[in-house]
Coordinates of C-alpha atoms and ligand atoms in Angstrom, one line a residue:
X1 CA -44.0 -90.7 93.6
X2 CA -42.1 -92.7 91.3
X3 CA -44.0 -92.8 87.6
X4 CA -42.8 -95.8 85.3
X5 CA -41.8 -95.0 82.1
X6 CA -43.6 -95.0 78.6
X7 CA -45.1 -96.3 77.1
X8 CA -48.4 -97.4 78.9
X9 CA -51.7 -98.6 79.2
X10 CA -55.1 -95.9 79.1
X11 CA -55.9 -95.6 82.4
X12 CA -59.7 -95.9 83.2
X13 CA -61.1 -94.9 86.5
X14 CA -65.1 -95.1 88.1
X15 CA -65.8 -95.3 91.6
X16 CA -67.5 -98.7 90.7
X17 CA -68.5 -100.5 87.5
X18 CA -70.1 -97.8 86.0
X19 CA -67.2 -96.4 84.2
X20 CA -67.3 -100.3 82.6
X21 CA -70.4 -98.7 80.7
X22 CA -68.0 -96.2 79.0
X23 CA -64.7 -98.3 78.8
X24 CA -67.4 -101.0 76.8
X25 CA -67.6 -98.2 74.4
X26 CA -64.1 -97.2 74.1
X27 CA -62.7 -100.6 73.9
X28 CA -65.2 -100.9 70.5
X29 CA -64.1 -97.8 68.8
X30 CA -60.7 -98.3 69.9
X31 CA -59.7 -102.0 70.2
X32 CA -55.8 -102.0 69.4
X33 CA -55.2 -99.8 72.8
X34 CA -54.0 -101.1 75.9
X35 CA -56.2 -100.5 78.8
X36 CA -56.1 -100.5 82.4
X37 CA -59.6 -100.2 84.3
X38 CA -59.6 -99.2 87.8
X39 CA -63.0 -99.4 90.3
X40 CA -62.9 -97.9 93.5
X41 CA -65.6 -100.9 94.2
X42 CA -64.9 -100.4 98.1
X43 CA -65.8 -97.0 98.4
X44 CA -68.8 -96.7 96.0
X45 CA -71.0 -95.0 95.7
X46 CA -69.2 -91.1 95.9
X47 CA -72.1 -89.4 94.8
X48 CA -73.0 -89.3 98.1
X49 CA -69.6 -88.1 99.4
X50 CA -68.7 -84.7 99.7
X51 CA -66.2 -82.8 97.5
X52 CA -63.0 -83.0 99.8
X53 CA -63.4 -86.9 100.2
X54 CA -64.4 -87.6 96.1
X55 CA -61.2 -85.3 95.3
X56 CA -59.1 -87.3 97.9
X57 CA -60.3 -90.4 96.9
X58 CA -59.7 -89.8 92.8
X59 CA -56.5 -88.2 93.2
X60 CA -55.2 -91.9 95.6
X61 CA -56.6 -93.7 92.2
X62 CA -55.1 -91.3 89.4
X63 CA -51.6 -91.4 91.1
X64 CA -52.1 -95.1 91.5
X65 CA -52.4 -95.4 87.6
X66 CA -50.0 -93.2 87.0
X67 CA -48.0 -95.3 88.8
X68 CA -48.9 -98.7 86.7
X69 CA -47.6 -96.5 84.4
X70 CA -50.6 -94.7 82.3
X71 CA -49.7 -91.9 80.3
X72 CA -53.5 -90.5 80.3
X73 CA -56.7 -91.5 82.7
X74 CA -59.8 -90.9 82.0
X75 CA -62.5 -90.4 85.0
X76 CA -65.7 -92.5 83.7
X77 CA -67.2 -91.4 86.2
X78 CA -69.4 -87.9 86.3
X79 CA -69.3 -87.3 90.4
X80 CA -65.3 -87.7 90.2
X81 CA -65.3 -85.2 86.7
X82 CA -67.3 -82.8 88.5
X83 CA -65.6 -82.7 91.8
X84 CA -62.0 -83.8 91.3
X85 CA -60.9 -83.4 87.6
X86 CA -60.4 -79.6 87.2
X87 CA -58.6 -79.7 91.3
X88 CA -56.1 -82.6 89.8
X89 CA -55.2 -80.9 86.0
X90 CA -54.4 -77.7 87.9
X91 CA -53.1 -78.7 91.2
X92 CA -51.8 -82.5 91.3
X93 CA -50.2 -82.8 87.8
X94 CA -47.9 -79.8 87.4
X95 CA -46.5 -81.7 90.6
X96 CA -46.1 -85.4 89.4
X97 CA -45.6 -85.3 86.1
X98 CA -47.0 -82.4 83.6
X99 CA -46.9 -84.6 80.6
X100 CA -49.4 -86.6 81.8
X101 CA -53.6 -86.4 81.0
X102 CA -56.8 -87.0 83.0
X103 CA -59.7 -86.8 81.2
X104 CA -63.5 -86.6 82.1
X105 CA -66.8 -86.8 80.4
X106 CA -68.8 -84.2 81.5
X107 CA -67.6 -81.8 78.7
X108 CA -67.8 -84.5 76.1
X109 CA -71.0 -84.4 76.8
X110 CA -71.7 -81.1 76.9
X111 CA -70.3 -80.3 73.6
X112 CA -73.3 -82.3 71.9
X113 CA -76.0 -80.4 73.4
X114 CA -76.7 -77.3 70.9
X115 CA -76.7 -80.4 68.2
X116 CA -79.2 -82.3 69.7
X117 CA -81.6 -80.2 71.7
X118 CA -84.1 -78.4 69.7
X119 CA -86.2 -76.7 72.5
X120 CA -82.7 -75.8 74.0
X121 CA -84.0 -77.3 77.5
X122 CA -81.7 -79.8 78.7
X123 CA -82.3 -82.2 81.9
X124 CA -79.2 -83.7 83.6
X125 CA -79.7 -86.5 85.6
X126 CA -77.1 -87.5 88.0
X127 CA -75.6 -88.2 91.6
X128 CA -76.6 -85.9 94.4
X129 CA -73.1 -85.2 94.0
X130 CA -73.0 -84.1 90.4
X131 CA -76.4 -81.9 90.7
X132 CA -74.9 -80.4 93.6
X133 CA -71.7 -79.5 91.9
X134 CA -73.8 -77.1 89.0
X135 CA -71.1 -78.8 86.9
X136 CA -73.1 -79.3 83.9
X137 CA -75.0 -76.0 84.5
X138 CA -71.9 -74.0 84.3
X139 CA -70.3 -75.9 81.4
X140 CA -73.2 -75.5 79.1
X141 CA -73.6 -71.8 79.8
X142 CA -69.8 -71.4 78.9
X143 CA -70.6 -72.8 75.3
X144 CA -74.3 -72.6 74.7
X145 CA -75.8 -69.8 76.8
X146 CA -79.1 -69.8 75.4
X147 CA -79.8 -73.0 76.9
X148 CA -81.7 -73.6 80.0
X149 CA -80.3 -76.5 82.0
X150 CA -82.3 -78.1 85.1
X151 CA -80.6 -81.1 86.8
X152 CA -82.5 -83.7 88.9
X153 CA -80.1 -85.8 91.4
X154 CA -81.6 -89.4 91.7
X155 CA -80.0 -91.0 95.0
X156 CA -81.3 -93.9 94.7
X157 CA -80.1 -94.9 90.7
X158 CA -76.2 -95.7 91.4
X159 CA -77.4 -98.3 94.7
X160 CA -79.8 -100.2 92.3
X161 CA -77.4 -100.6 90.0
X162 CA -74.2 -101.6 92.4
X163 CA -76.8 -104.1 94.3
X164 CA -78.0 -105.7 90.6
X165 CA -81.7 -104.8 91.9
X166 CA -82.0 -102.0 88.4
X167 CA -84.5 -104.8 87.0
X168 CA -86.7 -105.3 90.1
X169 CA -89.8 -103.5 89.9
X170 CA -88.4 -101.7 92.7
X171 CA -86.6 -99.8 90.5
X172 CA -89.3 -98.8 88.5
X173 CA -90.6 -96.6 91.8
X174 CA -87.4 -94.6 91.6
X175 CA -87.1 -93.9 87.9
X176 CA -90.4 -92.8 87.3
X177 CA -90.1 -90.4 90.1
X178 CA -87.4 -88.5 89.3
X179 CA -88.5 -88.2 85.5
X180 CA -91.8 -87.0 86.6
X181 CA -90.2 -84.7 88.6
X182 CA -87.5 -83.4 86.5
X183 CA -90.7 -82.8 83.5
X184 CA -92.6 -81.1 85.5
X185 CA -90.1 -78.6 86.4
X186 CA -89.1 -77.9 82.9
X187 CA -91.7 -79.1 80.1
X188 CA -89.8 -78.0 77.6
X189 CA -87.0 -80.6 78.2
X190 CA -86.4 -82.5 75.1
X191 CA -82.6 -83.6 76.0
X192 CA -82.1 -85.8 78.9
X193 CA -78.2 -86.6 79.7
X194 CA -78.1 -89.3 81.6
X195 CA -75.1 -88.1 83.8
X196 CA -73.8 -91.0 86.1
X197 CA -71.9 -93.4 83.9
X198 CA -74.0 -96.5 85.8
X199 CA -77.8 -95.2 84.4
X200 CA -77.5 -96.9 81.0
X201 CA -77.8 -100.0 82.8
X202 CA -81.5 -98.4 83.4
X203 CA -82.0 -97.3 80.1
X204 CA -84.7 -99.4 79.3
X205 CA -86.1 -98.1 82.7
X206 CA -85.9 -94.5 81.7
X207 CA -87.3 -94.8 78.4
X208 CA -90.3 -96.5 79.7
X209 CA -91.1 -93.5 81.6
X210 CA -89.7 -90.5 79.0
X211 CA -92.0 -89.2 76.0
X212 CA -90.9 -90.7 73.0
X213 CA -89.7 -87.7 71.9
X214 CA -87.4 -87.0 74.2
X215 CA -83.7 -87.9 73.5
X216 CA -81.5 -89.8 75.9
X217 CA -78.3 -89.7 75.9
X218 CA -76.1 -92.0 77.4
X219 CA -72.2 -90.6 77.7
X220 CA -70.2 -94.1 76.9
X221 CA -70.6 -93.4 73.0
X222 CA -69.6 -90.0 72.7
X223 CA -67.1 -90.2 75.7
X224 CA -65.3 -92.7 73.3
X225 CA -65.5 -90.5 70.4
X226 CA -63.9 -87.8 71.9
X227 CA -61.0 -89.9 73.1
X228 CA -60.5 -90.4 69.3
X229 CA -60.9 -87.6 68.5
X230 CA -58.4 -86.2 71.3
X231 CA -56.1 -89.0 70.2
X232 CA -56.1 -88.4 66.7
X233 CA -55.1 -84.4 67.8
X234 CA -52.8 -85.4 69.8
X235 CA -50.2 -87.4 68.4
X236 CA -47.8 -87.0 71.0
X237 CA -49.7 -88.8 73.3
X238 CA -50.7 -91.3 70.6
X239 CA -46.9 -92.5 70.7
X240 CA -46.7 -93.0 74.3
X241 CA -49.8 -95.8 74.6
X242 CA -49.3 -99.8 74.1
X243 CA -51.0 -100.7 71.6
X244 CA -51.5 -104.4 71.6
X245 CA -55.2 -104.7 72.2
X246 CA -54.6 -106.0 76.2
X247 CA -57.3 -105.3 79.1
X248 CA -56.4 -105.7 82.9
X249 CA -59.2 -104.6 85.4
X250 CA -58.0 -103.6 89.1
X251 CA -60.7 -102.8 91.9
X252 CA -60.5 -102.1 95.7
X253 CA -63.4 -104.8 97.0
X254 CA -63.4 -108.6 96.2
X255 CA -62.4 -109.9 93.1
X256 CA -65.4 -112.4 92.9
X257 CA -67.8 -109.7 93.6
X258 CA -65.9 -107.2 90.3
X259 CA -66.4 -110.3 88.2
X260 CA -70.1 -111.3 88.9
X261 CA -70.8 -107.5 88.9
X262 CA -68.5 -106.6 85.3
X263 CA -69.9 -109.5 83.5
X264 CA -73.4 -107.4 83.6
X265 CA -71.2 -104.4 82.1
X266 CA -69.2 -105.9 79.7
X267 CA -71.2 -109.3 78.7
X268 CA -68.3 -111.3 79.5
X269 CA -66.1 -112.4 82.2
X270 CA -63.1 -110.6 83.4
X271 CA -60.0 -111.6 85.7
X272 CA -59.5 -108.7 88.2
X273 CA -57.1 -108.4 91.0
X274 CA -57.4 -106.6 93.9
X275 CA -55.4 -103.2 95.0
X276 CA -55.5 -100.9 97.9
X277 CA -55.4 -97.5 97.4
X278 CA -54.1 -94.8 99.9
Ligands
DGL1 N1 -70.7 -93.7 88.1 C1 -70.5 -92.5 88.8 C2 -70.9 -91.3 88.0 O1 -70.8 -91.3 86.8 C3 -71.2 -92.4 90.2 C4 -71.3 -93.5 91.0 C5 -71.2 -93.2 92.5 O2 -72.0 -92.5 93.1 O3 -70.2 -93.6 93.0 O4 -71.2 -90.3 88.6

């Protein structure tokens, strides 16, 4: 593979547009980087994919923005994080380059659970392929033991959101059911991580059919943090990103279909331009 040289955009990766839910958040704490936003539109949705295919898949797209030349990726996207980030880090980058990053956001996310959950019962709602993983499960119990975690996959969520049908009273079928399910297995929930970077688009969904006083929490926010925060520790890295505030957005299907659907996302319209990945 032939990497071009430093410095580089920050590479962002989802299988779709529902990574655009976190890079909105990390372009607003973080403005002066340049970014490069990557959505495997033609093969979405992975969560229902199984682990070989989601790892094969994310490593064609984190070589590919390695290639365009970013220094560090982060996968916005929880079903690639749970079943591809730990394989590349240990596997794939001591091979191509061992300077380079790939991030997730599952353990961003993770990290802010003793803080926030009182009952210390968490829910995680996410792709059949992220519940199926355990990925939260077993990341929680590394750093908070004592708290119970129940995860609730919700097929159905990423398709309503891909097919702009997550404000059709359709839609409001499918949330309800898998909240009502995921309460009455565990009462005693009073965190619910919303664990597919595409659900905040049915936030207002969800928190029609949560108890008030049950927290949601949507990654994009603290995802972004964290990338500060990593930034800020990391100096190294710091020096090796442009900084001049530019935003180029790649995906695998149609461009006119990534801009009708980004514009939902982002509130504005994007140019994108259209790559194969293999
Ligand atoms: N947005 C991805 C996530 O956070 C999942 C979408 C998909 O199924 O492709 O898990």
């Amino acid at each position: 593979m032939s990497l071009s040289r430093d410095p580089g955009p920050i590479g962002i990766f989802d299988s779709g547009y529902g990574g655009l839910s976190v890079f909105d958040e990390i372009r607003r704490l973080m403005p002066w980087y340049d970014y490069l936003y990557l959505g495997d539109n033609a093969r979405a949705p992975y969560g229902p994919r199984s682990f070989e295919v989601v790892y094969q898949f994310t490593r064609q797209a984190v070589r590919f923005l390695f290639e365009q030349g970013c220094p560090l990726v982060i996968l916005a996207c929880n079903t690639a994080s749970a079943k591809a980030l730990r394989t590349i880090q240990q596997h794939d980058l001591p091979k191509w380059d061992a300077s380079r990053r790939v991030l997730g956001v599952i353990r961003p996310t993770v990290e802010l659970m003793d803080s926030i959950s009182a009952t210390k019962h968490v829910g995680v709602l996410g792709t059949v392929g992220t519940i199926s993983s355990h990925s939260y499960e077993l990341e929680i119990e590394k750093m908070f033991p004592h708290i119970h975690v129940v995860g609730e996959a919700c097929p159905m969520w990423v398709p309503l959101v891909e097919c702009n049908e997550y404000r059709s009273p359709g839609a409001d079928y499918f949330v309800k059911r898998h909240l009502e399910h995921i309460l009455s297995v565990d009462p005693l929930i009073d965190t619910l991580i919303l664990g597919c970077t595409h659900y905040p688009l049915l936030l207002d969904k969800i928190r029609a059919y949560t108890p008030a006083e049950i927290t949601l929490v949507p990654q994009g926010k603290y995802v972004a943090e964290s990338l500060k925060d990593y930034l800020r520790r990391h100096p190294e890295m710091d020096r090796r990103l442009l900084k001049q505030g530019a935003r180029a957005y790649l995906t695998t299907e149609s461009v006119d279909k990534f801009t009708d659907s980004a514009a939902v996302f982002l509130n504005e319209r994007v140019e994108a331009r259209q790559v194969k990945l293999d």
